[in-house]
mmCIF file of C-alpha atoms and ligand atoms in Angstrom:
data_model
loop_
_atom_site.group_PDB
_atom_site.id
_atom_site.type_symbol
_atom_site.label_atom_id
_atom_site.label_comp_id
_atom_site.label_asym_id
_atom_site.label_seq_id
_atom_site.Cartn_x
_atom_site.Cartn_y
_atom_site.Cartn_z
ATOM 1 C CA UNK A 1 -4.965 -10.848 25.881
ATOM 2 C CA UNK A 2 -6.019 -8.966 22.491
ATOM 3 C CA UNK A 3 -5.954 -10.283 19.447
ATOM 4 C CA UNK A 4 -3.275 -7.644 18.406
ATOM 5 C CA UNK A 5 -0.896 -9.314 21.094
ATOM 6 C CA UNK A 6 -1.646 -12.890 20.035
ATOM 7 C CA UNK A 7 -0.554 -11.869 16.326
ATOM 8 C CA UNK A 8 2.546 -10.571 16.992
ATOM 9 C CA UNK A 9 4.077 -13.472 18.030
ATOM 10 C CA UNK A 10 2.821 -15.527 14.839
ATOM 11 C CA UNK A 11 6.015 -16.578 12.547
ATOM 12 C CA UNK A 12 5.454 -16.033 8.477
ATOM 13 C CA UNK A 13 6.455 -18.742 6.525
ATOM 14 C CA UNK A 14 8.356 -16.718 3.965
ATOM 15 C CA UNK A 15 10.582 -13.377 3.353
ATOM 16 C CA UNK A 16 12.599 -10.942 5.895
ATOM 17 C CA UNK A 17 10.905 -8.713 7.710
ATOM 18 C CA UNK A 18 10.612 -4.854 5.900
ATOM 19 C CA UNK A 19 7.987 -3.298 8.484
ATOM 20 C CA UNK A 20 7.431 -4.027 12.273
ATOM 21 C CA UNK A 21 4.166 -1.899 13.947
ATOM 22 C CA UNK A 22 4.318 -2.379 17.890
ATOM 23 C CA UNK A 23 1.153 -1.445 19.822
ATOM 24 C CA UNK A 24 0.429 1.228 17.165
ATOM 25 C CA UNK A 25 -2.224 4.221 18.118
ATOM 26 C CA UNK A 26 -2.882 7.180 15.926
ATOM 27 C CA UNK A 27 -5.647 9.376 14.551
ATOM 28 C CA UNK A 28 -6.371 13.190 14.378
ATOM 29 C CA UNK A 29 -5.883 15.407 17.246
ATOM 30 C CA UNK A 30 -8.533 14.310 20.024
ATOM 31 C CA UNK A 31 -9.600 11.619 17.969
ATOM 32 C CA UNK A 32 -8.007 8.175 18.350
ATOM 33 C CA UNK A 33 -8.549 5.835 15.102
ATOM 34 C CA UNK A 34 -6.311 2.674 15.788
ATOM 35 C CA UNK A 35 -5.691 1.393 19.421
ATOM 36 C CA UNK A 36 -2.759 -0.767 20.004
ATOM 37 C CA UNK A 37 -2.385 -1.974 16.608
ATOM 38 C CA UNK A 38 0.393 -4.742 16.359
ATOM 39 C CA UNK A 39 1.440 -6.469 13.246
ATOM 40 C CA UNK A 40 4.485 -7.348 10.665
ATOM 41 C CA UNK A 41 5.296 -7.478 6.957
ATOM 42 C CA UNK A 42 7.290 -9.559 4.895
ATOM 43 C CA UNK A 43 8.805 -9.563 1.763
ATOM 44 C CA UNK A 44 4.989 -10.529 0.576
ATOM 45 C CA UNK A 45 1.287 -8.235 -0.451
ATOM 46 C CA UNK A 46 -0.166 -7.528 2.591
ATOM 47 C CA UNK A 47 -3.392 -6.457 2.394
ATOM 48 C CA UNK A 48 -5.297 -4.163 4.740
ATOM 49 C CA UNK A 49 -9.158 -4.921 4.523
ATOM 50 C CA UNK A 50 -12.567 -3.621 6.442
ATOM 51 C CA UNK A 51 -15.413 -1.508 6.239
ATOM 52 C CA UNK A 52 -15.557 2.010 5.913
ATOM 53 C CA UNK A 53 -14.435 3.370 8.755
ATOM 54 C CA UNK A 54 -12.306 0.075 9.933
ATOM 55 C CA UNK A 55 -8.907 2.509 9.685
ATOM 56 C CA UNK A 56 -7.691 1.234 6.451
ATOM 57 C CA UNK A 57 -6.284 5.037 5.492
ATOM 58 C CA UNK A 58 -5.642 5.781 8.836
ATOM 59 C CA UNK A 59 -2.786 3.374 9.156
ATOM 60 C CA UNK A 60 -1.406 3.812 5.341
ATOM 61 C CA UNK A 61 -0.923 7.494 6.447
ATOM 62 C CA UNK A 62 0.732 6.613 9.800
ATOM 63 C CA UNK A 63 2.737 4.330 7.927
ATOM 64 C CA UNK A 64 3.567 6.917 5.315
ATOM 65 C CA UNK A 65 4.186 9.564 8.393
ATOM 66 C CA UNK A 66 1.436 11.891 7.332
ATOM 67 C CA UNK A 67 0.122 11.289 10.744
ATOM 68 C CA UNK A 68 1.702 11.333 13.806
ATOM 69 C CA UNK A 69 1.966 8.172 15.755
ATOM 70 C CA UNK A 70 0.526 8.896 19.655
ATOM 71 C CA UNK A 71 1.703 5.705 21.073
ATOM 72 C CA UNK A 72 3.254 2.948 20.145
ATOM 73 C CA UNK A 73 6.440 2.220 17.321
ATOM 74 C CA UNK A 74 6.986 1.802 13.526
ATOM 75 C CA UNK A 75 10.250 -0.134 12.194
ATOM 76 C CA UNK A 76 10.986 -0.124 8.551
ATOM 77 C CA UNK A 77 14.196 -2.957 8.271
ATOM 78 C CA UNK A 78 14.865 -2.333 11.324
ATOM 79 C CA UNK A 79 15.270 1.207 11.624
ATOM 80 C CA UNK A 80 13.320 3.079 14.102
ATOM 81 C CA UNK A 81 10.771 5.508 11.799
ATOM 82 C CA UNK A 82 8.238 5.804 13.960
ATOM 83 C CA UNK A 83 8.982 10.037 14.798
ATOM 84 C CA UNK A 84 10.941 10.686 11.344
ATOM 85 C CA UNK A 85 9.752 13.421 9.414
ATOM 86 C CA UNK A 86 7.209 12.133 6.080
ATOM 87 C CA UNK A 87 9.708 14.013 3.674
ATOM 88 C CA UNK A 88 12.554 11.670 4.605
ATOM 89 C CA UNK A 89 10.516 8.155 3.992
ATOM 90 C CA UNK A 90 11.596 8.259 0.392
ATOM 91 C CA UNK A 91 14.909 8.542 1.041
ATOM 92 C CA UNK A 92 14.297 5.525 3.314
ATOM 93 C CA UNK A 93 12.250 3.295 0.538
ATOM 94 C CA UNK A 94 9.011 4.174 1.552
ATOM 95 C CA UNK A 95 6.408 5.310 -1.079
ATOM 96 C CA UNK A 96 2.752 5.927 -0.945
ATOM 97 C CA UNK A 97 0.010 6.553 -2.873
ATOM 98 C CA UNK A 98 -2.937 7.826 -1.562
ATOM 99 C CA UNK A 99 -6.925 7.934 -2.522
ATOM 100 C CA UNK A 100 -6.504 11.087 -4.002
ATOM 101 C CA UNK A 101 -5.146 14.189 -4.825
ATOM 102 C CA UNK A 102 -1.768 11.851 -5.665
ATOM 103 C CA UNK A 103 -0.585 13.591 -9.427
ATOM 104 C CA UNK A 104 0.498 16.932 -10.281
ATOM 105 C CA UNK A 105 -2.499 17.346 -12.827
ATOM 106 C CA UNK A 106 -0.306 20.429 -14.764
ATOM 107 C CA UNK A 107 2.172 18.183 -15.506
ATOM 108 C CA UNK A 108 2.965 15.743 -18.296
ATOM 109 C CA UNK A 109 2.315 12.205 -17.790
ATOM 110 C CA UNK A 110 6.395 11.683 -18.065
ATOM 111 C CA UNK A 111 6.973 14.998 -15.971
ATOM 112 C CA UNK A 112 4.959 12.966 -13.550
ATOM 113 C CA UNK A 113 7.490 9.549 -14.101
ATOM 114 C CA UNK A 114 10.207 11.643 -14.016
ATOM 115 C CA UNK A 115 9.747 13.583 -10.860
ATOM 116 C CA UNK A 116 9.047 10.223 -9.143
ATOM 117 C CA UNK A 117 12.371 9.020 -10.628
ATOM 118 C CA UNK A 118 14.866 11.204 -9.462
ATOM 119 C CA UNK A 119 15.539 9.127 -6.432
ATOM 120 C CA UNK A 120 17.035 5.268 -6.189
ATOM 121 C CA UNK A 121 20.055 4.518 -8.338
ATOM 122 C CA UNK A 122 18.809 2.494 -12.049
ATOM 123 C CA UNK A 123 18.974 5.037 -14.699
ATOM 124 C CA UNK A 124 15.603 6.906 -14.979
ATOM 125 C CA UNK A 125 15.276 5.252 -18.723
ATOM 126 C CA UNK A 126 15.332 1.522 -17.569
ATOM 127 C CA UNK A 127 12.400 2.573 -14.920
ATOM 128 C CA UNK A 128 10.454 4.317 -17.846
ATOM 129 C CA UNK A 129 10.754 1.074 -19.600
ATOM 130 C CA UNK A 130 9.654 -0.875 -16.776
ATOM 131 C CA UNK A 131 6.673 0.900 -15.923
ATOM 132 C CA UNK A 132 5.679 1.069 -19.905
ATOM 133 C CA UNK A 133 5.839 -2.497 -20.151
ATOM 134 C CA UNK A 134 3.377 -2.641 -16.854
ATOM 135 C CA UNK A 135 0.892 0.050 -18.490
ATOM 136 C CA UNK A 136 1.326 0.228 -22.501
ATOM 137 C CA UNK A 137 -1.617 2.567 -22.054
ATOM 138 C CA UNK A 138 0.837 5.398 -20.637
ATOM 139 C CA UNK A 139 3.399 5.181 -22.948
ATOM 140 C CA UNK A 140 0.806 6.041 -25.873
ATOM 141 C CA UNK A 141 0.192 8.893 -23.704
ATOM 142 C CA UNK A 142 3.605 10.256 -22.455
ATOM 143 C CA UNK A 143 2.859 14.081 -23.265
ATOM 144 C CA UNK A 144 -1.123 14.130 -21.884
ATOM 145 C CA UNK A 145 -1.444 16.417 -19.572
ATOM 146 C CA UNK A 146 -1.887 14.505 -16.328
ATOM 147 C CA UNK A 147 -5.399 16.218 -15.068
ATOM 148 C CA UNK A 148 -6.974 14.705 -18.495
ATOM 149 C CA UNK A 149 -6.054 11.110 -17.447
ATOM 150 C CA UNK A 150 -9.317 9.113 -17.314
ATOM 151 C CA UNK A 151 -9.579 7.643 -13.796
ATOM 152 C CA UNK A 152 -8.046 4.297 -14.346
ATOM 153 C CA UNK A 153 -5.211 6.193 -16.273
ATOM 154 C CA UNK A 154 -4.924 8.043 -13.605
ATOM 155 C CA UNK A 155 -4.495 5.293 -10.857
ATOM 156 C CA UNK A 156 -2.081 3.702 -13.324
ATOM 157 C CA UNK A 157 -0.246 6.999 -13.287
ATOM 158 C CA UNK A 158 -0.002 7.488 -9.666
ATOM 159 C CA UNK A 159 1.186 3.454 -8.949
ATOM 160 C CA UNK A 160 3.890 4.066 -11.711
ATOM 161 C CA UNK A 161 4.754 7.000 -10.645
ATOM 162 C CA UNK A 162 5.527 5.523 -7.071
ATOM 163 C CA UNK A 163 7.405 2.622 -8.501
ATOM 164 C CA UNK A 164 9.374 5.169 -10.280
ATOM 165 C CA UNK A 165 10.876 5.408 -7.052
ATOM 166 C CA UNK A 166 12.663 2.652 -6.642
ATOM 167 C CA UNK A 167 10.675 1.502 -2.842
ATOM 168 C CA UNK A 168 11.361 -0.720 -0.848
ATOM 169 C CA UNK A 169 8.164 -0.517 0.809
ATOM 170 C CA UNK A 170 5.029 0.938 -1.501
ATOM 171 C CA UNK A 171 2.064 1.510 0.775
ATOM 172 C CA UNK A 172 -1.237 1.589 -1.770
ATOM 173 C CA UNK A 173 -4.296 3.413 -0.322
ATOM 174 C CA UNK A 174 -7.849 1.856 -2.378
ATOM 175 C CA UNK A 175 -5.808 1.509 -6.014
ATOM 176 C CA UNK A 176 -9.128 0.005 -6.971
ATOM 177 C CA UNK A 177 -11.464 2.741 -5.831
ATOM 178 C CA UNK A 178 -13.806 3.955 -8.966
ATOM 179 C CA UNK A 179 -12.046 1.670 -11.631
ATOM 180 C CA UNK A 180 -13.818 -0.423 -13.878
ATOM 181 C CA UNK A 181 -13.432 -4.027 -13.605
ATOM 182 C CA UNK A 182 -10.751 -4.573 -16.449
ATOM 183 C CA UNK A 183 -8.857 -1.725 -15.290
ATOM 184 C CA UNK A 184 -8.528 -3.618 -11.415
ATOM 185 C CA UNK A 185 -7.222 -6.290 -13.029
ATOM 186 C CA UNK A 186 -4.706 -4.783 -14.891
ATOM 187 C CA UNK A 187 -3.474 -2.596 -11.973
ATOM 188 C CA UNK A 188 -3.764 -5.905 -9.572
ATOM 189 C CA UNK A 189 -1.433 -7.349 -12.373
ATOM 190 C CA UNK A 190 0.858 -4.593 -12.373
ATOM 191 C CA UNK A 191 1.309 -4.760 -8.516
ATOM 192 C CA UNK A 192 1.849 -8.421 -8.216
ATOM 193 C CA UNK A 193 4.634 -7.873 -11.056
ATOM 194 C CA UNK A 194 5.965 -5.075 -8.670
ATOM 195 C CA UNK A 195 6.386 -7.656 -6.169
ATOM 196 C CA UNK A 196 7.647 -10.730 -7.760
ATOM 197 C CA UNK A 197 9.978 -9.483 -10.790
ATOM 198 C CA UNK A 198 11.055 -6.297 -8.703
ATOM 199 C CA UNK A 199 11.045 -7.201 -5.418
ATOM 200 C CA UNK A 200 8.996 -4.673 -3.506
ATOM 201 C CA UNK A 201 6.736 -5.451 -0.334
ATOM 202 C CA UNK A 202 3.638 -3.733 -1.256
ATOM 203 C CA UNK A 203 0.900 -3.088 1.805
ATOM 204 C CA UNK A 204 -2.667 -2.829 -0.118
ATOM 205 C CA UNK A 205 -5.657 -1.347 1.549
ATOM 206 C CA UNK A 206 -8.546 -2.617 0.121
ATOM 207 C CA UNK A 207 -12.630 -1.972 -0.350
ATOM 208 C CA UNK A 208 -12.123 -4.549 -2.953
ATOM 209 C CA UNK A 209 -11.835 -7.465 -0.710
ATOM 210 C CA UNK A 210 -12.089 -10.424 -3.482
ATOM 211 C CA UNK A 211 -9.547 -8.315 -5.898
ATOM 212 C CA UNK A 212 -7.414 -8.398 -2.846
ATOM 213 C CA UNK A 213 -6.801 -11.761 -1.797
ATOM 214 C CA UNK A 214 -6.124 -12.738 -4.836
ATOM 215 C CA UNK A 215 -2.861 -11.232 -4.651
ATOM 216 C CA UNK A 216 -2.467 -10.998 -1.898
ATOM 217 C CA UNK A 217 -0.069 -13.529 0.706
ATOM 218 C CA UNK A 218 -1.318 -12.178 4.132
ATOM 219 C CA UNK A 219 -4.802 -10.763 5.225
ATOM 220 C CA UNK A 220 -5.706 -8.124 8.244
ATOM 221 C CA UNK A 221 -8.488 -7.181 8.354
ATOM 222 C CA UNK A 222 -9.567 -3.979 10.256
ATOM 223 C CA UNK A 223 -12.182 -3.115 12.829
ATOM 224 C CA UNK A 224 -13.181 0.179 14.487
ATOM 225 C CA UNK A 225 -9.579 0.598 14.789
ATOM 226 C CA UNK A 226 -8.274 -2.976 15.944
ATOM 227 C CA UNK A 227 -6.910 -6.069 13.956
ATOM 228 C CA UNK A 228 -10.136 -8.026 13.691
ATOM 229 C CA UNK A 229 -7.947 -10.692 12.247
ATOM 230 C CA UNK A 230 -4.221 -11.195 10.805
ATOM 231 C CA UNK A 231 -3.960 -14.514 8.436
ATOM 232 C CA UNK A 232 -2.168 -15.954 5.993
ATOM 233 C CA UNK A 233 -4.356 -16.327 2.193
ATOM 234 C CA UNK A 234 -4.290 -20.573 2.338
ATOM 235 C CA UNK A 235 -6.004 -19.862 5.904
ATOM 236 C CA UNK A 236 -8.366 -17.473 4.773
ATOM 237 C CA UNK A 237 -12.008 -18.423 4.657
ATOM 238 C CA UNK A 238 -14.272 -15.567 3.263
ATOM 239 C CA UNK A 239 -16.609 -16.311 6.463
ATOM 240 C CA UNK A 240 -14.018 -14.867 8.253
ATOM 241 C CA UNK A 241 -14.072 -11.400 6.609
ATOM 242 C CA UNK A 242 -17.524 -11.015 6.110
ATOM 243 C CA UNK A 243 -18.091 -11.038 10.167
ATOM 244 C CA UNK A 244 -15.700 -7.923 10.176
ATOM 245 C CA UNK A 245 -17.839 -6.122 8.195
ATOM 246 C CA UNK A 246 -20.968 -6.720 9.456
ATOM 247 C CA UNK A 247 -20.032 -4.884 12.993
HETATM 248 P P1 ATP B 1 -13.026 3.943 3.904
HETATM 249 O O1 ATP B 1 -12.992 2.537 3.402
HETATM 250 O O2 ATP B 1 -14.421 4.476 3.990
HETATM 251 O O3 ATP B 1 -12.091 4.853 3.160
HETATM 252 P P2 ATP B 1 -11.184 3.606 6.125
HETATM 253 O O4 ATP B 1 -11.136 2.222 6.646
HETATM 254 O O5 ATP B 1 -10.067 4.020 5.216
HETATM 255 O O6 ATP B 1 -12.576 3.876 5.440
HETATM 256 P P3 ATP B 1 -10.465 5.898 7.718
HETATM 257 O O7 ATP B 1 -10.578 6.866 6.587
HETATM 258 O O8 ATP B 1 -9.128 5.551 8.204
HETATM 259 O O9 ATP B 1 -11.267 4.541 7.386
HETATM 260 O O10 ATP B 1 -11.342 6.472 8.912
HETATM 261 C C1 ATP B 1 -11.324 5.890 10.201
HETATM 262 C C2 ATP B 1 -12.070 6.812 11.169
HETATM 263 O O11 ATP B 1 -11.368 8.045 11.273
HETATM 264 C C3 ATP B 1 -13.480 7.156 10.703
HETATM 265 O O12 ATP B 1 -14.332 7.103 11.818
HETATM 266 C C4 ATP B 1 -13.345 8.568 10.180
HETATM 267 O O13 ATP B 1 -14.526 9.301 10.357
HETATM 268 C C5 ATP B 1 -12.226 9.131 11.032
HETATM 269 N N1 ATP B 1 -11.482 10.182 10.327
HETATM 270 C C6 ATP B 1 -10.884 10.064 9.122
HETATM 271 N N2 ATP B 1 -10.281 11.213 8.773
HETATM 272 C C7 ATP B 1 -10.501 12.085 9.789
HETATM 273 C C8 ATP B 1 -10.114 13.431 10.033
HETATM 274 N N3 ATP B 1 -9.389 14.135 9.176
HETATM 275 N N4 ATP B 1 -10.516 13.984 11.203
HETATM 276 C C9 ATP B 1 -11.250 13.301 12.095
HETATM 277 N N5 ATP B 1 -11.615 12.009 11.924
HETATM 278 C C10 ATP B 1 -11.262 11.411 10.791
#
């Protein structure tokens, strides 16, 4: 039996269940990426790790239906999303942010709040306020254009521009990638806000594997595709992860 089998029958000791992946394989075209990945998440940070390579976007973007799934199904609260088309999974709570290419540079640092705000149902001004109090650093920077945003502001831009939203589910692809230190930990502080005061299951995937598990309440870590390992934080020894990326 796989490892990916063995998982899926582990119980969580906390929070409903927001996203169910059964015997998930994807990649691009010919190429297959993840084989037969199977896994949960709570009402908790769950945070993807592994090496370069591992699969990490891969599955944000099959999450986020950027990529079609070849085999296998994705549940979001029990709703089959698995073939649904990507511009739909906002209406359904889903919100990502990828590496890159994730602002509309043109625009306005609030153009960008406010075009991520037009869904969900609290007024636009009580999200503002929310996502100001996470990043002061934005709102002394509301009319900037958005393409002059220093990296870090940048990140902070796209993540608040996501929660803007409203999601249920906010899938973050390497939030951490080219920050300086004090700028992960603000952004690691912002998203463990996100989940405890507003109640959003975040999915993290991670380079930044200490930064992670700090916040994070479950662990899988990635290989060539499979789940090298699925664990809860308080089972987690670093040992553990460093064998993952060291195939
Ligand atoms: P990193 O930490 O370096 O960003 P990752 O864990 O996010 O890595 P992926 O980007 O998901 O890994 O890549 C997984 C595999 O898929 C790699 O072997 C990569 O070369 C391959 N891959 C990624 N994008 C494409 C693509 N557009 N076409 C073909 N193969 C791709």
């Amino acid at each position: 039996m796989t490892y990916a089998k063995t998982v899926s029958s582990q119980k969580s000791t906390w929070g409903s269940e927001m996203l169910n992946v059964t015997n998930l394989n994807s990649g691009y075209g010919e190429i297959g990426v993840l084989n037969d990945v199977t896994f949960d998440v709570k009402d908790e940070v769950f945070a993807v790790l592994g090496s370069n390579g591992a699969g990490k976007t891969t599955l944000l973007k099959t999450l986020a239906l950027l990529l079609p799934t070849s085999q296998g199904r994705i549940t979001l609260k029990d709703a089959d999303i698995t073939q649904m088309p990507a511009h739909l999974a906002s209406a359904h709570g889903l919100a990502y942010v990828p590496q890159e290419g994730n602002l509309f540079p043109a625009l306005s640092v609030m153009e960008n709040l406010r075009i991520g705000g037009r869904t969900g149902s609290r007024p636009m001004d009580e999200k503002l306020d929310d996502v100001f109090t996470l990043f002061p650093r934005l709102k002394d920077r509301t009319h900037q254009q958005a393409g002059s945003l220093s990296g870090g502001e940048g990140q902070m831009l796209a993540v608040g521009r996501a929660m803007m939203q409203e999601p249920k589910l906010l899938l973050l692809d390497e939030p951490s990638a080219g920050l300086s230190p004090l700028f992960v930990d603000i952004l690691f502080e912002s998203i463990k806000e996100a989940r405890e005061k507003r109640g959003m299951t975040i999915v993290l995937a991670e380079q930044n594997a200490v930064k992670a598990i700090e916040i994070a309440d479950r662990i899988l870590v990635l290989s060539l595709g499979e789940i090298h390992l699925l664990k809860e934080r308080k089972n987690l020894e670093m040992k553990d992860i460093t064998a993952a990326y060291h195939i």
